[in-house]
Coordinates of C-alpha atoms in Angstrom, one line a residue:
Chain A
M1 CA 115.7 132.6 70.0
R2 CA 116.6 136.1 71.0
T3 CA 113.1 136.8 72.4
Y4 CA 113.3 133.5 74.3
I5 CA 116.6 134.5 75.9
L6 CA 115.2 138.0 76.6
R7 CA 112.2 136.5 78.3
R8 CA 114.3 134.2 80.4
V9 CA 116.5 137.1 81.5
L10 CA 113.4 139.1 82.4
T11 CA 111.9 136.3 84.5
A12 CA 115.2 135.9 86.4
I13 CA 114.9 139.5 87.7
P14 CA 111.7 139.1 89.7
T15 CA 113.2 135.8 91.1
L16 CA 116.2 137.7 92.3
F17 CA 114.0 140.4 93.7
I18 CA 111.9 137.9 95.7
I19 CA 115.0 136.1 97.0
S20 CA 116.3 139.5 98.2
I21 CA 113.0 140.0 100.1
V22 CA 113.4 136.5 101.6
I23 CA 116.9 137.2 102.8
F24 CA 116.0 140.7 104.1
T25 CA 113.0 139.2 106.0
I26 CA 115.2 136.6 107.6
L27 CA 117.6 139.3 108.7
A28 CA 114.9 141.6 109.9
A29 CA 113.1 138.9 111.8
A30 CA 116.2 137.7 113.4
P31 CA 116.6 138.6 117.1
G32 CA 119.6 140.6 118.2
D33 CA 120.9 144.0 117.5
P34 CA 123.6 144.5 114.8
L35 CA 125.2 147.0 117.2
S36 CA 125.2 144.7 120.2
Q37 CA 129.0 144.4 120.0
L38 CA 129.3 148.1 120.4
A39 CA 126.9 147.9 123.4
L40 CA 129.4 145.7 125.2
N41 CA 132.2 148.2 124.6
P42 CA 132.4 150.6 127.5
E43 CA 134.4 153.1 125.5
V44 CA 131.4 153.8 123.2
P45 CA 128.9 156.0 125.1
P46 CA 125.1 155.4 124.5
E47 CA 124.6 158.7 122.7
V48 CA 127.2 157.8 120.1
R49 CA 125.5 154.5 119.7
E50 CA 122.2 156.3 119.2
N51 CA 123.7 158.6 116.6
L52 CA 125.2 155.6 114.8
R53 CA 121.9 153.9 114.7
R54 CA 120.3 156.9 113.1
A55 CA 123.2 157.3 110.7
L56 CA 122.9 153.6 109.7
G57 CA 119.2 154.0 109.3
L58 CA 118.4 151.3 111.7
D59 CA 115.4 153.2 113.1
D60 CA 113.7 153.6 109.7
P61 CA 110.6 151.7 108.8
W62 CA 111.2 148.3 107.3
H63 CA 110.3 149.2 103.7
I64 CA 112.7 152.1 103.7
R65 CA 115.4 149.9 105.1
Y66 CA 114.7 147.3 102.4
I67 CA 114.9 149.8 99.6
K68 CA 118.2 151.2 100.9
W69 CA 119.6 147.6 101.4
V70 CA 118.6 146.4 97.9
W71 CA 119.9 149.6 96.3
S72 CA 123.3 149.2 98.0
M73 CA 123.3 145.4 97.0
A74 CA 122.6 146.4 93.4
K75 CA 125.5 148.8 93.4
G76 CA 127.7 146.0 94.8
E77 CA 128.1 147.6 98.2
F78 CA 128.0 144.9 100.8
G79 CA 129.7 146.8 103.5
Y80 CA 132.9 146.0 105.4
S81 CA 133.9 142.7 107.0
F82 CA 133.8 143.0 110.8
S83 CA 136.9 140.9 111.3
S84 CA 139.2 142.0 108.5
H85 CA 137.8 145.5 107.8
I86 CA 138.1 144.9 104.1
P87 CA 135.1 145.6 101.8
V88 CA 133.1 142.4 101.3
V89 CA 133.2 143.0 97.6
E90 CA 137.0 142.9 97.7
L91 CA 137.0 139.6 99.6
V92 CA 134.5 138.1 97.1
K93 CA 136.6 139.3 94.2
Q94 CA 139.6 137.6 95.5
R95 CA 137.9 134.3 96.2
L96 CA 135.1 133.9 93.6
P97 CA 137.4 132.8 90.8
N98 CA 138.8 130.0 92.9
T99 CA 135.3 128.7 93.6
L100 CA 134.2 128.9 90.0
A101 CA 137.4 127.2 88.8
V102 CA 137.0 124.3 91.2
V103 CA 133.2 123.9 90.5
G104 CA 133.6 124.4 86.8
I105 CA 136.5 121.9 86.3
A106 CA 134.8 119.4 88.6
Y107 CA 131.6 119.6 86.6
L108 CA 133.4 119.3 83.3
I109 CA 135.2 116.2 84.4
A110 CA 132.0 114.7 85.9
A111 CA 130.2 115.4 82.6
L112 CA 133.0 113.9 80.5
F113 CA 132.7 110.6 82.5
A114 CA 129.1 110.5 83.4
L115 CA 127.5 111.1 80.1
P116 CA 129.2 108.2 78.2
I117 CA 128.8 105.9 81.2
G118 CA 125.1 106.8 81.5
V119 CA 124.5 106.2 77.8
L120 CA 126.4 103.0 77.7
S121 CA 124.8 101.6 80.8
A122 CA 121.3 102.4 79.4
V123 CA 122.1 100.9 76.0
R124 CA 123.4 97.7 77.6
Q125 CA 120.8 97.6 80.3
Y126 CA 121.2 94.8 82.9
S127 CA 124.7 93.9 81.6
F128 CA 127.5 93.6 84.0
F129 CA 128.7 97.1 83.0
D130 CA 125.3 98.5 83.8
Q131 CA 125.1 96.8 87.2
A132 CA 128.5 98.1 88.1
A133 CA 127.8 101.6 86.8
T134 CA 124.4 101.9 88.6
T135 CA 125.9 100.6 91.9
F136 CA 128.8 103.0 91.8
A137 CA 126.5 105.9 90.8
F138 CA 124.2 105.0 93.7
I139 CA 127.1 104.9 96.1
G140 CA 128.4 108.3 94.7
V141 CA 125.0 109.9 95.4
C142 CA 124.8 108.5 98.9
A143 CA 128.4 109.2 100.1
P144 CA 128.4 112.6 101.6
T145 CA 131.2 114.9 100.3
F146 CA 132.7 115.5 103.7
F147 CA 133.2 111.8 104.2
T148 CA 134.7 111.2 100.8
G149 CA 136.9 114.2 101.2
L150 CA 138.3 113.0 104.6
L151 CA 138.7 109.5 103.1
F152 CA 140.7 111.0 100.3
I153 CA 142.9 112.9 102.7
L154 CA 143.4 109.8 104.7
I155 CA 144.3 107.6 101.8
F156 CA 146.2 109.9 99.4
S157 CA 147.8 112.4 101.8
V158 CA 148.3 110.5 105.1
K159 CA 149.0 107.0 103.9
L160 CA 150.3 107.3 100.4
Q161 CA 151.6 110.9 100.6
W162 CA 150.8 111.6 97.0
F163 CA 149.1 114.9 97.4
P164 CA 149.5 117.8 99.9
F165 CA 147.1 117.7 102.9
I166 CA 146.2 121.4 102.7
Y167 CA 145.7 123.6 99.7
D168 CA 148.4 126.3 99.5
T169 CA 146.6 129.5 98.8
T170 CA 149.7 131.6 98.3
L171 CA 151.0 129.5 95.5
K172 CA 151.5 131.5 92.3
I173 CA 151.9 129.8 88.9
E174 CA 155.1 131.1 87.5
D175 CA 156.9 128.2 86.0
F176 CA 156.4 124.5 85.2
D177 CA 157.2 123.5 88.8
S178 CA 154.6 125.7 90.4
L179 CA 152.1 124.6 87.8
L180 CA 152.7 121.0 88.7
K181 CA 152.2 121.9 92.4
Q182 CA 149.0 123.6 91.6
I183 CA 147.7 120.6 89.7
K184 CA 148.8 118.3 92.5
Q185 CA 147.0 120.2 95.2
S186 CA 143.9 120.7 93.0
I187 CA 143.4 117.0 92.3
M188 CA 141.8 116.0 95.5
P189 CA 139.2 118.8 95.9
I190 CA 138.2 118.6 92.3
S191 CA 137.9 114.8 92.2
V192 CA 135.8 114.8 95.4
L193 CA 133.4 117.2 93.9
A194 CA 133.5 115.5 90.5
L195 CA 132.7 112.1 92.1
F196 CA 129.7 113.5 93.8
Q197 CA 128.4 115.1 90.6
M198 CA 129.2 112.0 88.5
G199 CA 126.9 109.7 90.4
Q200 CA 123.9 112.0 90.0
L201 CA 124.7 112.8 86.4
T202 CA 125.1 109.1 85.4
R203 CA 121.8 108.3 87.0
F204 CA 120.0 111.2 85.2
T205 CA 121.6 110.2 81.8
R206 CA 120.8 106.6 82.1
A207 CA 117.2 107.2 83.1
S208 CA 116.7 109.6 80.3
V209 CA 118.3 107.4 77.6
L210 CA 116.2 104.4 78.8
E211 CA 113.1 106.6 78.4
N212 CA 114.0 107.5 74.8
L213 CA 115.1 104.0 73.6
P214 CA 111.7 102.6 73.0
M215 CA 110.4 105.7 71.1
D216 CA 109.1 105.6 67.6
Y217 CA 111.8 107.8 66.1
V218 CA 114.5 105.4 67.4
R219 CA 112.7 102.5 65.8
T220 CA 112.6 104.4 62.6
A221 CA 116.3 105.0 62.8
W222 CA 117.0 101.3 63.4
A223 CA 114.6 100.4 60.6
K224 CA 116.3 102.5 58.0
G225 CA 119.5 100.5 58.8
L226 CA 121.6 103.0 60.7
P227 CA 124.5 101.5 62.6
E228 CA 124.1 101.5 66.4
R229 CA 126.6 104.3 66.9
A230 CA 124.5 106.6 64.7
V231 CA 121.3 105.7 66.4
V232 CA 122.6 106.2 69.9
F233 CA 124.8 109.3 69.4
R234 CA 122.9 111.1 66.7
H235 CA 119.3 110.4 67.6
V236 CA 119.0 109.2 71.2
F237 CA 121.7 111.1 72.9
P238 CA 120.7 114.7 71.9
N239 CA 117.1 114.0 72.8
S240 CA 118.1 112.5 76.1
L241 CA 120.1 115.5 77.0
I242 CA 117.0 117.7 77.2
P243 CA 115.6 116.4 80.6
V244 CA 119.2 116.0 81.9
V245 CA 119.8 119.8 81.5
T246 CA 116.6 120.5 83.5
L247 CA 117.8 118.1 86.2
I248 CA 121.2 119.7 86.3
A249 CA 119.6 123.1 86.6
L250 CA 117.6 121.8 89.6
S251 CA 120.7 120.5 91.2
I252 CA 122.7 123.7 90.9
P253 CA 122.1 124.6 94.6
N254 CA 123.5 121.2 95.5
I255 CA 126.6 121.8 93.4
F256 CA 127.4 124.9 95.3
A257 CA 126.6 123.2 98.6
G258 CA 129.1 120.5 97.7
A259 CA 131.7 123.1 96.9
I260 CA 131.3 124.8 100.3
I261 CA 132.1 121.5 102.0
T262 CA 134.9 120.6 99.7
E263 CA 136.5 124.1 100.1
Q264 CA 136.2 123.8 103.8
I265 CA 137.8 120.4 104.0
F266 CA 140.7 121.2 101.8
R267 CA 141.0 124.8 102.8
V268 CA 140.7 126.1 99.3
N269 CA 140.2 129.9 99.6
G270 CA 136.9 130.1 97.8
I271 CA 133.7 131.9 98.8
G272 CA 132.5 128.7 100.5
E273 CA 135.4 128.7 103.0
L274 CA 134.9 132.4 103.5
L275 CA 131.2 131.8 104.3
I276 CA 131.9 129.1 106.9
T277 CA 134.7 131.1 108.7
S278 CA 132.6 134.3 108.7
T279 CA 129.6 132.4 110.1
L280 CA 131.8 131.0 112.9
N281 CA 133.3 134.5 113.5
N282 CA 129.9 136.2 113.6
D283 CA 130.9 138.4 110.6
T284 CA 127.4 139.4 109.6
P285 CA 128.1 141.7 106.5
V286 CA 130.2 138.9 104.9
V287 CA 127.6 136.2 105.7
M288 CA 124.8 138.4 104.3
G289 CA 126.7 139.4 101.2
L290 CA 127.8 135.8 100.4
T291 CA 124.3 134.4 100.8
F292 CA 123.1 137.0 98.3
I293 CA 125.9 136.2 96.0
Y294 CA 125.1 132.5 96.2
S295 CA 121.5 133.3 95.2
V296 CA 122.7 135.3 92.3
L297 CA 125.0 132.5 91.2
V298 CA 122.2 129.9 91.4
V299 CA 119.8 132.1 89.5
L300 CA 122.5 132.9 86.9
F301 CA 123.3 129.3 86.3
N302 CA 119.7 128.4 86.1
L303 CA 119.4 131.0 83.4
V304 CA 122.3 129.5 81.5
A305 CA 120.7 126.1 81.8
D306 CA 117.4 127.5 80.5
I307 CA 119.2 129.0 77.5
I308 CA 121.0 125.7 76.8
Y309 CA 117.6 124.0 77.1
G310 CA 116.3 126.4 74.5
F311 CA 119.1 125.5 72.1
L312 CA 118.6 121.7 72.6
D313 CA 114.9 121.8 72.3
P314 CA 113.9 124.5 69.7
R315 CA 110.2 123.9 70.3
I316 CA 110.6 125.6 73.7
A317 CA 111.9 128.8 72.2
Y318 CA 109.0 129.2 69.8
E319 CA 106.3 128.7 72.4
Chain B
M1 CA 83.3 94.0 77.7
S2 CA 79.8 92.7 78.3
N3 CA 80.9 90.2 81.0
S4 CA 82.3 93.0 83.2
V5 CA 78.8 94.0 84.0
I6 CA 78.2 90.9 86.0
P7 CA 81.2 90.4 88.1
T8 CA 81.8 86.7 88.9
T9 CA 84.4 85.4 91.2
T10 CA 85.1 82.4 88.9
S11 CA 86.3 84.6 86.1
H12 CA 89.2 85.6 88.2
P13 CA 92.2 83.6 87.0
S14 CA 93.8 82.9 90.3
T15 CA 90.7 81.7 92.0
A16 CA 89.7 79.7 89.0
A17 CA 93.0 77.8 89.0
A18 CA 93.1 77.0 92.7
P19 CA 90.1 75.4 94.2
I20 CA 91.2 76.2 97.8
S21 CA 90.1 79.8 98.5
H22 CA 93.0 82.2 98.6
A23 CA 93.1 85.4 100.6
P24 CA 92.3 88.1 98.1
R25 CA 95.3 89.9 96.6
T26 CA 95.5 93.4 97.9
L27 CA 97.3 96.4 96.6
W28 CA 99.6 96.4 99.6
G29 CA 100.1 92.7 99.3
D30 CA 101.2 93.1 95.7
A31 CA 103.5 96.0 96.6
W32 CA 105.1 93.9 99.4
R33 CA 105.6 91.0 96.9
R34 CA 107.3 93.3 94.5
F35 CA 109.4 94.9 97.2
R36 CA 110.6 91.6 98.4
R37 CA 111.9 90.8 95.0
H38 CA 114.1 93.9 95.1
R39 CA 117.0 92.3 97.1
L40 CA 119.0 95.4 97.7
A41 CA 115.9 97.3 98.9
L42 CA 115.1 94.5 101.3
S43 CA 118.6 94.4 102.7
G44 CA 118.6 98.2 102.8
S45 CA 115.5 98.1 105.0
F46 CA 117.0 95.4 107.3
V47 CA 120.2 97.5 107.7
F48 CA 118.2 100.6 108.5
M49 CA 116.0 98.8 111.0
F50 CA 119.1 97.3 112.6
L51 CA 120.8 100.7 112.9
V52 CA 117.6 102.3 114.4
L53 CA 117.3 99.4 116.9
V54 CA 120.9 99.5 117.9
T55 CA 120.9 103.3 118.5
I56 CA 117.7 103.0 120.5
I57 CA 118.5 99.9 122.6
G58 CA 122.3 99.9 122.4
P59 CA 122.9 102.6 125.1
F60 CA 121.0 100.5 127.7
F61 CA 123.6 97.7 127.3
W62 CA 126.7 99.6 126.4
T63 CA 126.7 101.8 129.5
I64 CA 129.9 103.7 129.0
V65 CA 129.1 107.4 129.3
P66 CA 129.8 109.0 125.9
T67 CA 131.2 112.2 127.4
K68 CA 133.6 110.5 129.9
I69 CA 137.1 111.9 129.2
D70 CA 140.2 109.7 129.6
F71 CA 143.3 111.5 128.3
A72 CA 145.6 108.6 129.2
N73 CA 144.0 106.4 126.6
A74 CA 143.4 109.0 123.9
Y75 CA 143.7 108.1 120.2
K76 CA 143.7 104.3 120.8
G77 CA 142.3 102.2 118.0
P78 CA 139.7 99.5 118.4
T79 CA 140.2 97.1 121.3
L80 CA 137.9 94.7 123.1
D81 CA 137.1 97.3 125.7
H82 CA 136.3 99.9 123.1
P83 CA 135.3 98.1 119.8
F84 CA 135.2 101.4 117.9
G85 CA 138.3 102.8 119.6
V86 CA 138.5 106.1 121.5
D87 CA 138.7 109.6 120.2
G88 CA 141.2 112.4 120.9
S89 CA 139.9 113.0 124.4
G90 CA 139.7 109.3 125.2
R91 CA 135.9 109.2 124.9
D92 CA 134.5 105.8 123.8
M93 CA 133.5 105.9 120.2
L94 CA 130.9 103.2 120.3
A95 CA 129.0 104.9 123.0
R96 CA 129.3 108.2 121.1
A97 CA 128.2 106.6 117.8
M98 CA 125.1 105.1 119.4
H99 CA 124.1 108.3 121.2
G100 CA 125.0 110.3 118.1
G101 CA 123.0 107.9 115.9
R102 CA 119.9 108.5 118.1
L103 CA 120.2 112.3 117.4
S104 CA 121.1 111.9 113.7
I105 CA 118.4 109.5 112.9
S106 CA 115.7 111.3 114.9
V107 CA 116.7 114.6 113.2
G108 CA 116.4 112.8 109.8
I109 CA 112.9 111.3 110.6
S110 CA 111.6 114.5 112.2
A111 CA 112.8 116.7 109.4
M112 CA 111.2 114.3 107.0
I113 CA 107.9 114.6 108.8
V114 CA 108.1 118.4 108.6
A115 CA 109.1 118.3 104.9
I116 CA 106.4 115.7 103.9
G117 CA 103.7 117.6 105.9
L118 CA 104.5 120.9 104.3
G119 CA 104.9 119.3 100.8
T120 CA 101.6 117.3 101.1
L121 CA 99.7 120.4 102.3
I122 CA 101.0 122.7 99.6
G123 CA 100.8 120.1 96.8
S124 CA 97.3 119.0 97.7
V125 CA 95.9 122.6 98.0
S126 CA 97.7 123.5 94.8
G127 CA 96.5 120.4 92.9
F128 CA 92.9 120.4 94.2
F129 CA 92.0 124.1 93.9
G130 CA 94.0 124.9 90.8
G131 CA 93.7 128.3 89.2
I132 CA 95.4 131.3 90.8
I133 CA 96.2 129.4 94.0
D134 CA 98.0 126.7 92.0
M135 CA 99.9 129.3 90.0
L136 CA 101.0 131.2 93.1
L137 CA 102.0 128.0 95.1
M138 CA 103.9 126.6 92.2
R139 CA 105.8 129.9 91.7
L140 CA 106.6 129.6 95.4
T141 CA 107.9 126.1 94.9
D142 CA 110.0 127.2 92.0
L143 CA 111.4 130.0 94.1
F144 CA 112.3 127.6 96.9
L145 CA 114.0 125.3 94.4
S146 CA 116.2 128.1 93.3
L147 CA 117.3 129.2 96.7
P148 CA 120.9 128.4 97.7
Q149 CA 120.0 125.8 100.3
L150 CA 123.1 125.4 102.3
P151 CA 124.1 129.1 102.6
L152 CA 120.5 129.8 103.6
L153 CA 120.5 127.1 106.2
L154 CA 123.8 128.4 107.6
L155 CA 122.3 131.9 107.7
L156 CA 119.1 130.8 109.5
I157 CA 121.0 128.8 112.1
Y158 CA 123.5 131.6 112.5
L159 CA 120.8 134.2 113.2
F160 CA 118.4 132.2 115.3
R161 CA 120.6 129.8 117.2
D162 CA 121.2 131.9 120.3
A163 CA 117.7 133.2 120.6
L164 CA 116.2 129.8 120.5
R165 CA 118.8 128.4 122.9
R166 CA 117.8 131.1 125.4
V167 CA 114.1 130.3 125.1
V168 CA 113.9 126.5 125.2
G169 CA 117.4 125.4 126.2
P170 CA 120.4 124.3 124.1
E171 CA 119.4 120.8 123.1
I172 CA 115.7 121.3 122.3
G173 CA 116.4 124.7 120.8
I174 CA 118.9 123.5 118.2
F175 CA 116.9 120.4 117.5
I176 CA 113.8 122.4 116.7
L177 CA 115.8 124.9 114.7
I178 CA 117.5 122.2 112.6
I179 CA 114.4 120.1 111.8
A180 CA 112.5 123.3 111.0
V181 CA 115.0 124.7 108.6
I182 CA 115.9 121.3 107.0
G183 CA 112.2 120.4 106.6
G184 CA 111.3 124.0 105.5
L185 CA 113.8 123.8 102.7
N186 CA 113.1 120.3 101.5
W187 CA 109.3 120.1 100.8
M188 CA 109.4 121.1 97.2
N189 CA 109.8 117.7 95.5
T190 CA 106.9 116.3 97.7
A191 CA 104.7 119.2 96.8
R192 CA 105.4 118.6 93.1
V193 CA 104.6 114.9 93.1
V194 CA 101.6 115.3 95.3
R195 CA 100.2 118.0 93.1
A196 CA 100.8 115.9 90.0
S197 CA 98.9 112.9 91.4
F198 CA 96.1 115.2 92.7
L199 CA 95.7 116.5 89.2
S200 CA 95.1 113.1 87.9
V201 CA 93.1 111.6 90.8
K202 CA 90.7 114.6 91.1
Q203 CA 89.4 113.8 87.6
K204 CA 88.2 110.4 88.6
E205 CA 84.5 109.5 88.9
F206 CA 84.6 108.5 92.5
V207 CA 85.6 112.1 93.4
E208 CA 82.7 113.4 91.4
A209 CA 80.4 110.9 93.1
S210 CA 81.4 112.0 96.6
R211 CA 81.0 115.6 95.6
C212 CA 77.5 114.8 94.4
L213 CA 76.8 113.2 97.8
G214 CA 77.7 116.6 99.3
A215 CA 81.1 115.9 100.7
S216 CA 83.1 119.0 101.7
D217 CA 86.4 120.0 100.0
V218 CA 88.3 119.0 103.1
R219 CA 86.6 115.6 103.2
I220 CA 87.2 114.9 99.5
I221 CA 90.9 115.8 99.9
A222 CA 91.5 113.9 103.1
A223 CA 89.3 110.9 102.7
H224 CA 89.2 110.3 98.9
I225 CA 92.1 111.9 97.0
L226 CA 94.9 111.7 99.5
P227 CA 94.8 108.0 100.2
N228 CA 95.2 107.5 96.4
C229 CA 98.3 109.6 96.4
I230 CA 100.0 107.8 99.2
S231 CA 102.5 105.9 97.1
P232 CA 104.5 108.9 95.9
I233 CA 104.3 110.4 99.4
I234 CA 105.8 107.3 100.9
I235 CA 108.6 107.2 98.3
A236 CA 109.4 110.9 98.8
A237 CA 109.3 110.4 102.6
T238 CA 111.9 107.6 102.5
L239 CA 114.2 109.5 100.2
S240 CA 114.0 112.7 102.2
I241 CA 115.1 110.9 105.4
G242 CA 118.5 110.3 103.7
A243 CA 118.7 113.9 102.5
A244 CA 117.9 115.2 106.0
I245 CA 120.5 113.0 107.6
I246 CA 123.1 114.2 105.2
L247 CA 122.2 117.9 105.7
E248 CA 122.3 117.5 109.5
S249 CA 125.6 115.8 109.3
T250 CA 126.9 118.5 107.0
L251 CA 125.8 121.3 109.5
S252 CA 127.4 119.5 112.4
F253 CA 130.5 118.7 110.4
L254 CA 130.8 122.4 109.6
G255 CA 130.5 123.2 113.3
L256 CA 127.1 124.8 113.0
G257 CA 124.8 122.0 114.0
F258 CA 124.5 120.6 117.5
P259 CA 126.9 122.0 120.1
P260 CA 130.0 119.9 120.9
D261 CA 128.6 118.0 123.8
F262 CA 126.0 116.3 121.6
P263 CA 127.9 113.8 119.6
T264 CA 126.0 113.5 116.3
W265 CA 127.9 111.6 113.6
G266 CA 128.7 114.8 111.7
R267 CA 130.0 116.4 114.9
M268 CA 132.2 113.4 115.5
L269 CA 133.7 113.8 112.1
N270 CA 134.3 117.5 112.7
D271 CA 136.2 116.6 115.9
A272 CA 138.1 113.8 114.2
R273 CA 139.4 116.1 111.5
D274 CA 142.0 117.6 113.8
Y275 CA 143.7 114.3 114.5
L276 CA 143.0 112.5 111.3
D277 CA 146.6 111.3 111.0
L278 CA 146.8 110.1 114.6
A279 CA 143.6 108.2 114.8
P280 CA 142.1 107.3 111.4
H281 CA 139.4 105.1 113.0
T282 CA 137.7 108.3 114.5
I283 CA 136.8 109.2 110.9
L284 CA 136.1 105.8 109.5
F285 CA 133.4 104.8 112.0
P286 CA 131.1 107.8 112.1
G287 CA 131.6 108.5 108.4
F288 CA 130.8 105.0 107.4
L289 CA 127.7 105.0 109.7
I290 CA 126.4 108.1 107.9
F291 CA 127.1 106.5 104.5
L292 CA 125.5 103.2 105.5
T293 CA 122.4 104.9 106.9
V294 CA 121.9 107.0 103.8
L295 CA 122.7 104.2 101.4
S296 CA 120.2 101.8 103.1
V297 CA 117.4 104.4 103.3
N298 CA 117.9 105.3 99.6
Y299 CA 117.9 101.7 98.5
M300 CA 114.7 101.3 100.5
G301 CA 113.2 104.3 98.7
D302 CA 114.4 102.9 95.4
G303 CA 112.7 99.5 96.1
L304 CA 109.5 101.3 97.3
R305 CA 109.4 103.2 94.1
D306 CA 109.5 100.0 92.1
A307 CA 107.0 98.3 94.4
L308 CA 104.4 101.0 94.7
D309 CA 104.5 102.2 91.1
P310 CA 103.4 99.2 89.0
R311 CA 103.3 101.2 85.8
L312 CA 107.0 101.7 86.0
V313 CA 108.8 98.8 84.5
M314 CA 112.5 98.9 85.3

């Protein structure tokens, strides 16, 4: 198992490396001068601009610039935000926990609901429950997060006034009251994200369980007289989880995309909201840094999924 | 299996049972029959056709200009004059929805063509030639699958938007950029399924036969293998229209898609966010249209999957 994990970690490094090349190429191929804002400023004479270019290494050949760029990324130096003049790393540090909390809790809730629903709807295929579950899952997959988010605001904040409209980012949890407030304001963003994940996860689980049900080992389990609960949960379920984990790994970029939209709608101060505001404000260092951080997150979670996969299916680890 | 050497028409059960000669059952006929049985898929395709037709023909009959501003009547809900109501600047929502639908749907279909074209090309080259080419292309596919799609889309649009706008004009520029980036980041599934079916089809005898007859690689791929892989391509194509429409709406919703004067459905939602409490209908109509389009396209894809893949018993 240890060599398997080591091998996975080692293959993640070249992936990150290539992704960094992709991002750098996009940036290098993009038209426009990073110092164009200075060019418009009459107080900055052209000589100063030239010196600045040289100091920033903008005239170096591309491979030198790439190495410098990757080296500073690896050290965690993403530069300073144009608009707030705070190091990008600081901004990310403030906001990353919020994003991870929202995504993590949403995914946990989605899994808690989706896995049992998926299993039950496969075991009772074509029953009323199955029909209802598959229809809802399909709707969940098709409804874009920005629409469900707005619908939630419309129903629960505007009409029913149960939850606050906008996420209060300055709220600190000190006592029971503020904790309750925090829970109240987190319910909508988390449930929008959870609903979106639930649809997909239910479909994956159902398909995978259906594939496993006619297998020989299941027939054996039935034949030796095991009760249904044991057959389904001890034999079918663990085996069905294996492909589900792969599919989850593949949908990780989608999960973060969903989080970007949800954060933007509810104004949760996560890195997704930062990405959108920085993009609209032409804050290049933040946009670049965040794109790279998203890549790191996706690769990291893929790695985690791979390792879980290795635990679920020991055959993989011994290959 | 000795009787299979001499094929006789009478041994066919359907012709033996019915004395009147039937039209022969074809692959596509069978698929159509199976598709018709999938009620949701059938209604999905009707809804999608209807939406496409209304967005194409509608503006010729509903002649209100979608950009005409009328502040006196702003925020009004649905009335007979404006069945979808008007938005915060008093613009007619039905006209905007129809014009926006043209854009949203054509972006969806164009991006699908880009994605399917790329995916088919990469998948078929990879599956046909195998070896080191296959290895490299599949690594590339894996890499693209692990890219953070939305941040990258935002980055690409952010960096190239202004340059393209200067070269080819605002509307065409952003249109080309959006379909290129959406298509360019969505070909991976198609490449995988095309490669998989190429791997199985290229083993067949008829491929060997055409190779013996001296057919070139390109001819074998285009005339012999590809037509046999058309089912997974059609399914992937249908499903990717929905994905592309969602992505385009997301970009417009985030304010990074089409500029404000082009009312795509996502853009309308973005505008409507600011006066959500005053005029809820401005969210419901465009949002529901996106949802309906994606739902119908996806049901269509689901039905096509059942119809075109007879091995799959659902």
